[in-house]
Amino acid sequence: MTIRLTLLCPIAGDGTGEAVFDDDDLSGPGPSEADAAGAALPRYPVVFRAPSARCARTARALALESTLEPALRGFDYGEWHGRTAAEVAAADPCGLSAWLTDPDAAPHGGESVRGLCRRITRWLNSLPPDMDRALVIAEPTVARAVLVHALAAPVRTFWHLTVPPLSPVSVAPCVCPARTRAA
């Protein structure tokens, strides 16, 4: 059986448009944004959410009962955690360039893009085969990793994929061999 997942990313950032390497609750959906997104969402039998404060706030704003899923945590940014993209670019331009172009690079001492994609693939493959559909509230990097898996795309496409905040994107991730045998 194929599981249909709908991805939903929280609003991120501090309103300045500056990318920050973290998952703190810098801002969140306002009542009108949450109402609009919530009205567009069908009911889901299962709602998973990442452990970030933004994802928890988004689930609350949408009045959704959700299950905390630690495997959906955002990137481990290592030494870059809490710094802005501009700060990292100024301090470590070669490291930032390597991280954005080489899926195996982890110049910050944290997680590589390939490492994140593998973690998310393991989680996807662990979902019960009888699950039909679910909503996943997760950081954009996790949504990208789900898309890489669902599209069977090369990991190097990771940075070219986008899931806009509060915009549901539905995918049917690749069926793993264990599910095929069980069906």
XYZ file of C-alpha atoms in Angstrom:
183
model
C 0.000 0.000 0.000
C 1.203 3.509 -0.788
C 0.973 6.123 1.932
C -0.029 9.638 0.935
C 1.696 12.276 3.028
C 0.797 15.934 3.045
C 3.689 18.162 4.050
C 3.094 21.462 5.806
C 5.947 23.780 6.788
C 5.588 26.386 9.530
C 6.285 30.051 8.999
C 9.968 30.509 9.740
C 12.294 33.380 10.392
C 12.093 36.549 12.339
C 10.259 38.626 9.780
C 13.433 40.246 8.471
C 13.918 37.745 5.664
C 17.304 36.754 7.124
C 17.906 32.995 7.082
C 18.788 31.659 10.528
C 20.267 28.206 11.127
C 17.952 26.987 13.887
C 14.415 25.909 14.632
C 13.531 28.347 17.394
C 10.108 29.944 17.483
C 11.084 33.304 16.024
C 7.688 33.918 14.518
C 4.626 31.888 13.846
C 1.431 31.880 11.919
C -0.942 34.648 12.813
C -4.622 33.957 13.341
C -5.630 34.829 9.765
C -2.824 32.751 8.224
C -3.635 29.761 10.415
C -7.374 30.116 9.746
C -6.808 30.177 5.991
C -4.440 27.206 6.064
C -6.672 25.271 8.457
C -9.757 25.844 6.326
C -7.949 24.402 3.294
C -6.807 21.247 5.087
C -8.953 18.139 5.032
C -9.110 16.015 8.176
C -6.219 13.581 8.564
C -6.370 10.387 10.584
C -2.761 10.939 11.681
C -0.825 14.173 12.153
C 2.916 14.008 12.831
C 4.951 17.031 13.802
C 8.605 17.789 14.229
C 9.845 18.729 17.700
C 10.645 22.367 16.826
C 8.798 25.169 18.561
C 7.611 26.468 15.160
C 6.019 23.131 14.270
C 4.339 22.844 17.675
C 3.011 26.389 17.357
C 1.715 25.692 13.840
C -0.134 22.559 15.014
C -1.677 24.526 17.897
C -2.632 27.442 15.626
C -4.354 24.995 13.264
C -6.071 23.276 16.223
C -4.602 19.913 15.221
C -3.957 17.022 17.572
C -0.469 15.920 16.579
C 2.037 13.224 17.460
C 5.544 14.441 18.215
C 8.004 12.553 15.979
C 11.674 13.035 16.986
C 12.924 11.634 13.650
C 11.379 14.680 11.936
C 13.679 17.091 13.748
C 15.298 19.708 11.550
C 18.901 19.830 10.424
C 21.707 19.510 12.945
C 23.534 22.733 12.045
C 26.419 22.027 14.400
C 28.557 25.123 14.998
C 26.285 27.198 12.751
C 23.234 26.802 14.995
C 21.652 30.170 15.762
C 23.787 32.097 13.287
C 22.426 33.898 10.250
C 23.353 32.876 6.728
C 25.177 36.197 6.343
C 27.253 35.525 9.466
C 28.177 32.042 8.258
C 28.990 33.328 4.760
C 31.310 35.958 6.249
C 33.021 33.586 8.674
C 33.168 30.414 6.553
C 32.385 31.136 2.879
C 34.141 27.984 1.634
C 32.344 25.833 4.193
C 28.956 27.291 3.283
C 29.653 26.809 -0.417
C 30.702 23.192 0.153
C 27.593 22.497 2.241
C 25.307 23.946 -0.437
C 26.958 22.044 -3.309
C 28.199 18.740 -1.850
C 25.501 16.546 -0.244
C 28.156 14.795 1.869
C 29.727 17.984 3.269
C 29.199 18.920 6.914
C 31.666 21.762 7.520
C 29.654 22.907 10.543
C 30.256 19.599 12.312
C 26.568 18.748 12.193
C 24.521 16.809 9.671
C 25.132 16.558 5.931
C 22.290 16.825 3.427
C 22.735 13.129 2.612
C 22.631 12.298 6.334
C 19.336 14.169 6.724
C 17.880 12.461 3.643
C 18.891 9.031 4.974
C 17.332 9.761 8.369
C 14.057 10.814 6.765
C 14.068 7.795 4.425
C 14.472 5.499 7.457
C 11.493 7.208 9.094
C 9.380 6.918 5.939
C 10.238 3.223 5.665
C 9.227 2.714 9.310
C 5.641 3.902 8.764
C 3.085 1.128 9.172
C 2.049 -0.412 5.838
C -1.655 -0.038 6.668
C -1.387 3.743 7.093
C -3.325 5.411 4.284
C -2.559 9.101 4.680
C -1.085 11.519 7.165
C -0.214 15.169 7.627
C 3.428 15.982 8.436
C 4.213 19.382 9.976
C 7.962 19.779 9.620
C 10.736 22.230 8.885
C 11.436 22.996 5.201
C 14.648 20.956 5.233
C 12.714 17.867 6.336
C 10.076 18.514 3.659
C 12.860 18.709 1.059
C 14.235 15.364 2.249
C 10.758 13.793 1.930
C 10.493 15.200 -1.598
C 13.927 13.847 -2.563
C 12.751 10.410 -1.438
C 9.275 10.616 -2.993
C 10.652 11.777 -6.333
C 13.536 9.273 -6.202
C 15.639 12.326 -7.038
C 19.393 12.616 -6.591
C 20.301 14.118 -3.214
C 22.018 17.023 -4.996
C 18.524 18.318 -5.962
C 17.768 18.974 -2.265
C 18.401 22.735 -2.396
C 16.269 23.109 -5.555
C 13.048 21.934 -3.891
C 10.730 24.202 -1.930
C 7.662 23.781 0.250
C 6.293 27.253 1.051
C 5.117 27.917 4.624
C 1.538 26.813 5.325
C 1.140 25.477 1.768
C 0.159 21.805 1.815
C 2.106 19.602 -0.609
C 0.966 15.992 -1.020
C 3.296 13.180 -2.025
C 3.164 9.410 -2.186
C 6.648 8.366 -1.092
C 8.242 5.441 -2.892
C 6.930 2.132 -1.614
C 9.743 0.297 0.146
C 10.355 -3.418 -0.617
C 9.092 -4.462 2.835
C 5.729 -2.819 2.090
C 5.533 -4.460 -1.310
C 6.051 -7.913 0.244
C 3.542 -7.202 3.015
C 0.783 -6.109 0.629
